[in-house]
CSV table of C-alpha atoms and ligand atoms in Angstrom, one decimal:
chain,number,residue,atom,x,y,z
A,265,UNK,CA,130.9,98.7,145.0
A,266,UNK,CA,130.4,99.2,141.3
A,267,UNK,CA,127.7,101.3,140.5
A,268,UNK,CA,124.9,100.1,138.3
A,269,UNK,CA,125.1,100.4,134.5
A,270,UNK,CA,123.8,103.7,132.9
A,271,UNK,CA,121.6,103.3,130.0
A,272,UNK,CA,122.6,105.7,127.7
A,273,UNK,CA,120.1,105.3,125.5
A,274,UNK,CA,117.6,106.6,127.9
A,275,UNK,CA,119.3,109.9,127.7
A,276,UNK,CA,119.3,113.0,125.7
A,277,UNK,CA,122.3,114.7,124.4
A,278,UNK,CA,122.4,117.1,127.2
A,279,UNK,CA,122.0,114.3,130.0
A,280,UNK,CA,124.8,112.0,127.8
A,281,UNK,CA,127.2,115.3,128.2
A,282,UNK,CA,127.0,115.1,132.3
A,283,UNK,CA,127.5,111.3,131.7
A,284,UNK,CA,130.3,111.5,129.6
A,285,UNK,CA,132.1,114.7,131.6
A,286,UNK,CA,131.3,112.9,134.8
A,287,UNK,CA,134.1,109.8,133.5
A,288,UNK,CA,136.5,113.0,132.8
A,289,UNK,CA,135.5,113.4,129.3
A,290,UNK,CA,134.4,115.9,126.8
A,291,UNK,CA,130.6,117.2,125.4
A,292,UNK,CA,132.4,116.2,122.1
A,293,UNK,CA,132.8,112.5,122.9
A,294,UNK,CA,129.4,112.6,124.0
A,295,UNK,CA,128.0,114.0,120.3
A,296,UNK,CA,130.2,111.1,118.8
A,297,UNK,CA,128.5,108.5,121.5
A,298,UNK,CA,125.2,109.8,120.4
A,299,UNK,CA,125.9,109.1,116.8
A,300,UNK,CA,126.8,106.1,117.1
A,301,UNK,CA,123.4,105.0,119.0
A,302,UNK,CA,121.4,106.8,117.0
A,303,UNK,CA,122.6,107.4,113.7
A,304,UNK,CA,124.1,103.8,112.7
A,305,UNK,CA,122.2,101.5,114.8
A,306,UNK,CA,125.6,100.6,117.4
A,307,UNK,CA,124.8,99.5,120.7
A,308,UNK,CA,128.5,97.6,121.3
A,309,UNK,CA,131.0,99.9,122.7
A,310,UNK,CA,133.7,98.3,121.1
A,311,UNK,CA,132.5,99.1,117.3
A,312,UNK,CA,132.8,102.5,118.5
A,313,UNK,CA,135.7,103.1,116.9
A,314,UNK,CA,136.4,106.6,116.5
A,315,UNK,CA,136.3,106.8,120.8
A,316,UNK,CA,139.9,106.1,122.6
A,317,UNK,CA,140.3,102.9,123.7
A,318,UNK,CA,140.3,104.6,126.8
A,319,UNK,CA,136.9,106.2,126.5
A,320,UNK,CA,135.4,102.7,125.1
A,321,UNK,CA,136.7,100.8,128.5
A,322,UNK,CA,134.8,103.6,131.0
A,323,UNK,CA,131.8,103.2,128.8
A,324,UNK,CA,132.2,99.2,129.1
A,325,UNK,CA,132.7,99.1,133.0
A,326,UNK,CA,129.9,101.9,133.8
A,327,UNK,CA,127.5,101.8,130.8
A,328,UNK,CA,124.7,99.7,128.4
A,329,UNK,CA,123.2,101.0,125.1
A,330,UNK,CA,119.6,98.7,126.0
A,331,UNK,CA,117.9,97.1,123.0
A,332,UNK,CA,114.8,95.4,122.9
A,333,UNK,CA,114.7,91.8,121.8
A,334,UNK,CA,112.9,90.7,119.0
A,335,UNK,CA,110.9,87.8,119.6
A,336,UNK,CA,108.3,87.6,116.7
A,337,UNK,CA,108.6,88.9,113.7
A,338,UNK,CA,106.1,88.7,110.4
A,339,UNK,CA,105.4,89.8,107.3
A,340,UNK,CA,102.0,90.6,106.3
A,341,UNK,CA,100.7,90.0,102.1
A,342,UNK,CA,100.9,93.9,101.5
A,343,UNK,CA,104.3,94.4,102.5
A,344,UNK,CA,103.6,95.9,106.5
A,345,UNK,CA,105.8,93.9,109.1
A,346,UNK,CA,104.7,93.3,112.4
A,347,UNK,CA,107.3,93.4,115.4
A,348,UNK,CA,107.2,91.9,118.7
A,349,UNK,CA,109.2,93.1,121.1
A,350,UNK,CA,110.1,92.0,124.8
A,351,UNK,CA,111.5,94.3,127.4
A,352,UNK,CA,113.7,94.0,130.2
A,353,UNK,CA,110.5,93.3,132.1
A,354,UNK,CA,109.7,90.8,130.2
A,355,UNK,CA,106.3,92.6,129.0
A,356,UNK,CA,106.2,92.2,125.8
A,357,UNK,CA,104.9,95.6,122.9
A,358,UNK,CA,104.1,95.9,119.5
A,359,UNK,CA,105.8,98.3,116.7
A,360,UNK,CA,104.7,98.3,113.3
A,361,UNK,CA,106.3,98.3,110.0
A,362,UNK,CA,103.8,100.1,107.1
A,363,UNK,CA,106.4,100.6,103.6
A,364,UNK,CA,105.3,103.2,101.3
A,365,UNK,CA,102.3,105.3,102.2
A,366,UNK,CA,103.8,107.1,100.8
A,367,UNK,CA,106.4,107.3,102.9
A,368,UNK,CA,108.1,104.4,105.0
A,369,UNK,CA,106.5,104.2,108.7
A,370,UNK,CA,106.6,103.1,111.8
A,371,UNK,CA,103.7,102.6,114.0
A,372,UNK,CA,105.1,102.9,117.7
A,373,UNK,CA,103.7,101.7,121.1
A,374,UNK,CA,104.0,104.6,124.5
A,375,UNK,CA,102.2,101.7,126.8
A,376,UNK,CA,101.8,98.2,127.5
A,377,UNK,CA,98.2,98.1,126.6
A,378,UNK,CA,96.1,100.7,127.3
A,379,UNK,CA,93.9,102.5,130.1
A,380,UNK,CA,91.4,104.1,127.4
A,381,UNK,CA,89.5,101.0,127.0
A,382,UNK,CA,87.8,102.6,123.9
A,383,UNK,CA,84.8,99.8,123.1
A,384,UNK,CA,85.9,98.7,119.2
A,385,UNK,CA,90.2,98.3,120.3
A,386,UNK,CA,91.3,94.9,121.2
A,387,UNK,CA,94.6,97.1,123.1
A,388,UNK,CA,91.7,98.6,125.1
A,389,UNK,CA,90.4,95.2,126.1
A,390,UNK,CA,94.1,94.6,128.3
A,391,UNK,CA,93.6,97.3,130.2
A,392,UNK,CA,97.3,99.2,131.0
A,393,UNK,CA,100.0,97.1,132.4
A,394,UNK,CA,102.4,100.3,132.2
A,395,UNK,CA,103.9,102.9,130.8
A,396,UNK,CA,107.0,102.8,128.5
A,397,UNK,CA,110.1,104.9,129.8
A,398,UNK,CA,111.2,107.2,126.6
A,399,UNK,CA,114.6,104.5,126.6
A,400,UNK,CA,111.6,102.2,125.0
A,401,UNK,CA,109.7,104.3,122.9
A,402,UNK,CA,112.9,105.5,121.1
A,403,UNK,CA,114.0,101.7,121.0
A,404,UNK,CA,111.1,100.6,118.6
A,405,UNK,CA,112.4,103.3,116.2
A,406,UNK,CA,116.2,102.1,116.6
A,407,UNK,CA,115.2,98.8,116.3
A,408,UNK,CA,113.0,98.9,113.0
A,409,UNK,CA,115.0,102.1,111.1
A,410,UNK,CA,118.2,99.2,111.9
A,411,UNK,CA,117.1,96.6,111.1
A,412,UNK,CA,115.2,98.0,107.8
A,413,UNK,CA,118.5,99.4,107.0
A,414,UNK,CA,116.5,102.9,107.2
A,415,UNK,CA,119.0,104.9,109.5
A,416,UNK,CA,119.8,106.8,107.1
A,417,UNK,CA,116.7,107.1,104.8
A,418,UNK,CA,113.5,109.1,105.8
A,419,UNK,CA,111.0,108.0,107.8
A,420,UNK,CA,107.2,109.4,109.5
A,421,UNK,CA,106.5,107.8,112.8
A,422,UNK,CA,102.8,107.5,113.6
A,423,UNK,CA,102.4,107.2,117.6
A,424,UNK,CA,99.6,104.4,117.1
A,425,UNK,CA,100.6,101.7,118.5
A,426,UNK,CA,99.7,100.1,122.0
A,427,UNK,CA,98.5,103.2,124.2
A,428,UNK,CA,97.7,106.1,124.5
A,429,UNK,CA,100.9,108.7,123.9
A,430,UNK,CA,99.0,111.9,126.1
A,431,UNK,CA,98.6,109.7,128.9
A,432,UNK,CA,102.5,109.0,129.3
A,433,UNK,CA,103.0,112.3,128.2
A,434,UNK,CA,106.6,113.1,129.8
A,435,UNK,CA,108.5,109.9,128.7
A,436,UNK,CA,106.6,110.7,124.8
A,437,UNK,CA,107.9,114.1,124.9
A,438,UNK,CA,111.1,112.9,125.9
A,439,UNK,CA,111.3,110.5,123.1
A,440,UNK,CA,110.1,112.9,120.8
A,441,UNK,CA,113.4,115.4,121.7
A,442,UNK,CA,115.9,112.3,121.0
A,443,UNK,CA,114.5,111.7,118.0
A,444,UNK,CA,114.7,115.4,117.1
A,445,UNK,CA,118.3,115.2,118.2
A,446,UNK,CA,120.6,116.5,115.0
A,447,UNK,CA,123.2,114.2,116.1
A,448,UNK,CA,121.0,111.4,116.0
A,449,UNK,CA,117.8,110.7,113.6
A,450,UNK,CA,117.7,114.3,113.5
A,451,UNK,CA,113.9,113.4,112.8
A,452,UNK,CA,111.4,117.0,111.9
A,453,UNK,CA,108.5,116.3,113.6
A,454,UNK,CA,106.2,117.5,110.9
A,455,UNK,CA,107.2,113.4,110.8
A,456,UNK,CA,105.8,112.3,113.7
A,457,UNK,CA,102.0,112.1,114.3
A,458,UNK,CA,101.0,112.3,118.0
A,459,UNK,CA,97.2,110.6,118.3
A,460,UNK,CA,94.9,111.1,121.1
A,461,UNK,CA,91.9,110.2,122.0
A,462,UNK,CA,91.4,113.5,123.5
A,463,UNK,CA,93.2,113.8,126.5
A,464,UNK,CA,92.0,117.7,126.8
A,465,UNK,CA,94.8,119.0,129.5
A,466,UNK,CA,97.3,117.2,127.9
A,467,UNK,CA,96.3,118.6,124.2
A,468,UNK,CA,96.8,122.2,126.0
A,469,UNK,CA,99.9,121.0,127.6
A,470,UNK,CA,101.5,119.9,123.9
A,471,UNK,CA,100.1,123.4,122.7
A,472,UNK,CA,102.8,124.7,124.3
A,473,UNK,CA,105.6,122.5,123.8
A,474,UNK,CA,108.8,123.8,121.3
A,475,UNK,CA,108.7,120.4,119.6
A,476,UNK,CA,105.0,120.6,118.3
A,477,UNK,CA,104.5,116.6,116.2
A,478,UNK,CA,100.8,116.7,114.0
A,479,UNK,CA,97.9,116.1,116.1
A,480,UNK,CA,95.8,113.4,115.2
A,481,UNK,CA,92.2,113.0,117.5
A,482,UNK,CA,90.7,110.1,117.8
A,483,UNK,CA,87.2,111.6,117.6
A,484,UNK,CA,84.6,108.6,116.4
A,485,UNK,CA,81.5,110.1,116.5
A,486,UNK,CA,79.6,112.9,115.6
A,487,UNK,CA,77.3,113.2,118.8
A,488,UNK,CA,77.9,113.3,122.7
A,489,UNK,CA,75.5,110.5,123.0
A,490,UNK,CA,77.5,108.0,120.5
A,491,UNK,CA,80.7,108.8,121.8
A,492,UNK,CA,80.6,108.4,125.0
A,493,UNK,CA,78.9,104.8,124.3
A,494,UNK,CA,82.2,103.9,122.5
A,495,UNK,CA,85.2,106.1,124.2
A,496,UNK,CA,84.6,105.8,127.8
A,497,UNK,CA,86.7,109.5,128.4
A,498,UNK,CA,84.0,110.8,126.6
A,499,UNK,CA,82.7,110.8,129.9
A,500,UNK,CA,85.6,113.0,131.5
A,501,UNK,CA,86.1,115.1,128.2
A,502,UNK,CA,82.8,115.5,126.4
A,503,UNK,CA,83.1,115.8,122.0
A,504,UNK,CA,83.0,119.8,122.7
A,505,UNK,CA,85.6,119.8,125.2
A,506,UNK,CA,87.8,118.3,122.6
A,507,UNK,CA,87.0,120.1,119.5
A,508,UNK,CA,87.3,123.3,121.7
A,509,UNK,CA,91.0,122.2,122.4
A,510,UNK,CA,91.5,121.8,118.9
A,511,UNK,CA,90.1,124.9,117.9
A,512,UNK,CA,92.8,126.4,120.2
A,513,UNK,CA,95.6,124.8,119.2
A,514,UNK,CA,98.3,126.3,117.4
A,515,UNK,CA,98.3,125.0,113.9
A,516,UNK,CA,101.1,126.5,111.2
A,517,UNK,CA,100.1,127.1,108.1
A,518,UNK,CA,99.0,125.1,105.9
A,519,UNK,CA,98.7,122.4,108.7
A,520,UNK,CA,95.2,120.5,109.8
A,521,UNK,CA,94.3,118.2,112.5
A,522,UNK,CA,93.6,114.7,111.6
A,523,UNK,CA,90.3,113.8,113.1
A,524,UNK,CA,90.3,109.9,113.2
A,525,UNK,CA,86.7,108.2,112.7
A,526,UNK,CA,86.3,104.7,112.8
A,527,UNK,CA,83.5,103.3,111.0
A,528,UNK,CA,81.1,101.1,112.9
A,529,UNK,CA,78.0,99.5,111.4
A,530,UNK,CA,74.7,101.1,112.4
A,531,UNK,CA,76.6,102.8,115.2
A,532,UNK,CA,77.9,106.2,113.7
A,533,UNK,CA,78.0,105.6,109.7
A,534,UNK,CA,74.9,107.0,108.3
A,535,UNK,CA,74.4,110.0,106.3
A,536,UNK,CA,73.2,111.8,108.9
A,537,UNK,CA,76.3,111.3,111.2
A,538,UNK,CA,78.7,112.3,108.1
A,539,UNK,CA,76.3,116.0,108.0
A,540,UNK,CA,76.7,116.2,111.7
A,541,UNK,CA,80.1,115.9,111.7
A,542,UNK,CA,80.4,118.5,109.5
A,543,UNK,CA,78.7,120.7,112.0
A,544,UNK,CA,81.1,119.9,114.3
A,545,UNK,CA,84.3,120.1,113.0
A,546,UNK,CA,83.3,123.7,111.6
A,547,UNK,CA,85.4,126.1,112.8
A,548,UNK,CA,88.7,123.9,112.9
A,549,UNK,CA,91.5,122.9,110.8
A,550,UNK,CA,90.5,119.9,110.1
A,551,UNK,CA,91.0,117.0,107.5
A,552,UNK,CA,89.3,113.5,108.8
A,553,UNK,CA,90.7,110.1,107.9
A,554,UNK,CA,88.3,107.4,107.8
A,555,UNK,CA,89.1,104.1,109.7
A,556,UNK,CA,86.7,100.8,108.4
A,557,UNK,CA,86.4,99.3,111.9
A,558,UNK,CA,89.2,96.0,111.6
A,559,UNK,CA,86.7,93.0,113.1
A,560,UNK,CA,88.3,90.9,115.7
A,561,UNK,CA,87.0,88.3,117.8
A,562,UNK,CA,85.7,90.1,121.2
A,563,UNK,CA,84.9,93.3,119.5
A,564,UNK,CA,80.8,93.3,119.4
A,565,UNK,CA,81.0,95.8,115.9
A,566,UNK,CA,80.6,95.5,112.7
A,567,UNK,CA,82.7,97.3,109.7
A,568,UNK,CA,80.0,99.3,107.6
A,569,UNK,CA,79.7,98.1,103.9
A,570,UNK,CA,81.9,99.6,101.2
A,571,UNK,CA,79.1,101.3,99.9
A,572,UNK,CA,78.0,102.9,102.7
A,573,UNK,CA,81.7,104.4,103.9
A,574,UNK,CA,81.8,106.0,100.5
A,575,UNK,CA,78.4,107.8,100.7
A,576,UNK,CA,80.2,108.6,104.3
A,577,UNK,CA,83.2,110.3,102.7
A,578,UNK,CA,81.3,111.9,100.1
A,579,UNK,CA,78.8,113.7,102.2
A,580,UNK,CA,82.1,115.0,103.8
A,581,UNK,CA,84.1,115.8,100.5
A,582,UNK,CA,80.9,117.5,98.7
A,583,UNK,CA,80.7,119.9,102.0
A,584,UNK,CA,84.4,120.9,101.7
A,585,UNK,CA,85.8,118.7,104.1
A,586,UNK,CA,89.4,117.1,102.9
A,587,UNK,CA,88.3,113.6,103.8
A,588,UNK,CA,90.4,109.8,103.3
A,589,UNK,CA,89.5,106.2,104.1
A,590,UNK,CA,92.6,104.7,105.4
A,591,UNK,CA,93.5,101.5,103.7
A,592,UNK,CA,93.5,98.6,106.6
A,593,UNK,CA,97.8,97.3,106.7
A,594,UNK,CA,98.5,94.2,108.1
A,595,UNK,CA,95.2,92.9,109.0
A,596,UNK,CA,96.2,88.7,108.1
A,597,UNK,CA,99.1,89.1,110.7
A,598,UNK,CA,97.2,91.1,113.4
A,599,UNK,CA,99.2,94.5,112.7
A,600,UNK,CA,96.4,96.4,112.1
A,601,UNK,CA,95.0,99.7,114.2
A,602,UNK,CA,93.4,98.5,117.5
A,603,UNK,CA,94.7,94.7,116.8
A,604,UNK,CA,97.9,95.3,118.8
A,605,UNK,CA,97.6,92.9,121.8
A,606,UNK,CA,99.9,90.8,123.2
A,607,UNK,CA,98.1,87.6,124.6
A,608,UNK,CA,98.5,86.8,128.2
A,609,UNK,CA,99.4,90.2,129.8
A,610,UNK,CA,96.0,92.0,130.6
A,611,UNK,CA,96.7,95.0,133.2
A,612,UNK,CA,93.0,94.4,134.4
A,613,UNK,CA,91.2,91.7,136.4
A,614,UNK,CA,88.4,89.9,134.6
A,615,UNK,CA,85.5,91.9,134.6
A,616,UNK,CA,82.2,90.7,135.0
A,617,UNK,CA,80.7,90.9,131.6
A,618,UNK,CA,77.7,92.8,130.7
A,619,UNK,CA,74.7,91.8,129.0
A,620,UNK,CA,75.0,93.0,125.3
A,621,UNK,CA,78.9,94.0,125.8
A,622,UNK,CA,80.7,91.1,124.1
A,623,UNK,CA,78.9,88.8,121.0
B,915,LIG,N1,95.3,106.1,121.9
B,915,LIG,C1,95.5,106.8,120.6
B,915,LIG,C2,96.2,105.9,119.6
B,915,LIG,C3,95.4,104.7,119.2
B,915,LIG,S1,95.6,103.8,117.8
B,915,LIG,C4,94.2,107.2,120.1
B,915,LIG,O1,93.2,106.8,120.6
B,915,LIG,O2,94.1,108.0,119.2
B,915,LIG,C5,95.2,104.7,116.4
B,915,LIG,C6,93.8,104.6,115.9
B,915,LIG,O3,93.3,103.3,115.7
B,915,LIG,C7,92.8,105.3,116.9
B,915,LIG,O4,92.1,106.2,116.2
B,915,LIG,C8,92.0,104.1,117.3
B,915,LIG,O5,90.7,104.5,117.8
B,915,LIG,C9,91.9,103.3,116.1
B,915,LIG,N2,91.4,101.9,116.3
B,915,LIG,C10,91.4,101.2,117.5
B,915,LIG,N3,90.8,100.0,117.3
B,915,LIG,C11,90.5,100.0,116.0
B,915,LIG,C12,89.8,99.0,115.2
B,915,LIG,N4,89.5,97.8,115.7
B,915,LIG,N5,89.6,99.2,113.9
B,915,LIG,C13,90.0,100.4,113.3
B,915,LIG,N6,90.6,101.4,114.0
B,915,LIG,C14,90.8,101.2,115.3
């Protein structure tokens, strides 16, 4: 009986090299493989054309190269370009195209939806259907660096898409070593931002990792109290707990953690919550990017006024603290942060809905 069809780009170079020396062939062929996949985009064995015709035949009776299917595609006024993509499942995720920021990047999904359920993130609202295997976290990057013609170009990748990276942590570290591959993207990651909403074990776990990305937190608030009424971990993983884990993680030089603070009216965006979080971050390597909440229908919040998330970030600059408001990408074609949600695929039952909880 045949067997079924390896994936091989679910694999690392090392787990390619048992593949490939399993057929009778050598770790060479499998660098050459690995190119191919990774460095131009080739997922059809027979435009491999530097492999025998010999090699090319195993790999066609005992092997795939998966890619995702594209099955919505847009283009938002500012140039960002929003990606739907469906997997073998059927589930469908989201991956984001944001062009000069100054760099070219790609926003990339670990989950279907998400298990945070962090009160302002439409994501949140579906609950998690499942975790992506690293085969599909790695896809999104294939897919968009190839069809962008950016193979060959540099690119960051920002894991900020659906889900939340720490809690598949094994298949995201996974598909942070093929991108690091050199015979493939060879991507740094001082290019990849991992963020968290503070996931405090996992933080220590990816303290210790070899393949360290930049730690962005999702932090939010600037007291226990607020935080835990709109990040529900808050409850598992208190404020402290979290800036304690960044206090001890190993920074290099020169290198901060992004602290990630979306701005909700009346809820955490007065003066007094910028001084605060002064207090708090003190201590840490820290630079804090301001998010103006992106309004969607369902999400009972308000974005703050213009004027009032400048006094915000100048409280913050005039005290020292390197402080940006991010610019909102992609918001007329639902590409924006917490706006990734694929209709029809909620990983939780209705709930029963509390007073006060939706508008
Ligand atoms: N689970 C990870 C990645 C989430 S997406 C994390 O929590 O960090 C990246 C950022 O977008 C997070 O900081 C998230 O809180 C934020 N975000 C979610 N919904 C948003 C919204 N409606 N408006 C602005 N930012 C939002």
């Amino acid at each position: 009986m045949a067997r079924p069809a390896i994936d091989l780009a679910a694999l690392e170079l090392h787990e390619l090299v048992s593949f490939v020396e399993s057929l009778g062939y050598r770790p060479f062929h499998a660098k050459q493989v690995y190119r191919w996949i990774w460095k131009r985009g080739v997922s059809d064995f027979a435009q491999m054309t530097d492999l025998s015709r010999e090699l090319r035949a195993a790999l066609v009776e005992s092997a795939t190269v998966s890619v995702a299917d594209v099955v919505a595609h847009d283009t938002s006024v500012d140039g960002t370009q929003k990606f739907v993509l469906r997997l073998a499942d059927g589930k469908h995720i989201e991956s984001v195209f944001i062009p000069d920021t100054p760099a070219q990047t790609f926003c990339v999904s670990t989950q279907v939806g998400c298990a945070m359920a962090c009160a302002f993130c439409l994501t949140g609202k579906m609950g998690l259907v499942r975790n992506l295997s690293a085969a599909e976290i790695t896809s999104q990057v294939r897919l968009l660096a190839g069809s962008l013609e950016l193979l060959d170009k540099s690119f960051n990748i920002v894991l900020m898409g659906m889900g939340e990276p720490l809690h598949n942590y094994d298949a995201t570290m996974k598909a942070l070593r093929m991108l690091n591959e050199k015979e493939g993207l060879a991507l740094h990651p001082k290019r990849i931002t991992l963020s968290t909403v503070g996931l405090v074990p996992m933080m220590d776990k990816l303290a210790q990792e070899p393949l360290m990305p930049n730690l962005a937190v999702s932090l939010h608030a600037a007291t226990e109290e607020t935080r835990a009424t709109i990040v529900p971990l808050n409850k598992k993983y208190s404020m402290q707990d979290v800036v304690d884990a960044c206090k001890r993680f190993p920074l290099k030089k020169r290198s901060r953690i992004m602290f990630e603070y979306v701005m909700l009216a009346g809820i955490n965006d007065s003066p007094q919550d910028a001084r605060r979080l002064v207090k708090v971050l003190a201590g840490v390597k820290a630079k804090v990017n301001l998010l103006p909440l992106n309004e969607a229908p369902g999400i009972p919040f308000e974005r703050p006024s213009d004027e009032s998330i400048n006094t915000f970030a100048k409280i913050l600059a005039d005290r020292g603290m390197a402080v940006s408001v991010r610019k909102s990408r992609g918001r007329d074609i639902r590409a924006a942060c917490g706006q990734l949600i694929v209709e029809g695929q909620s990983g939780r039952k209705p709930a029963v809905q509390k007073a006060g909880a939706e508008p």
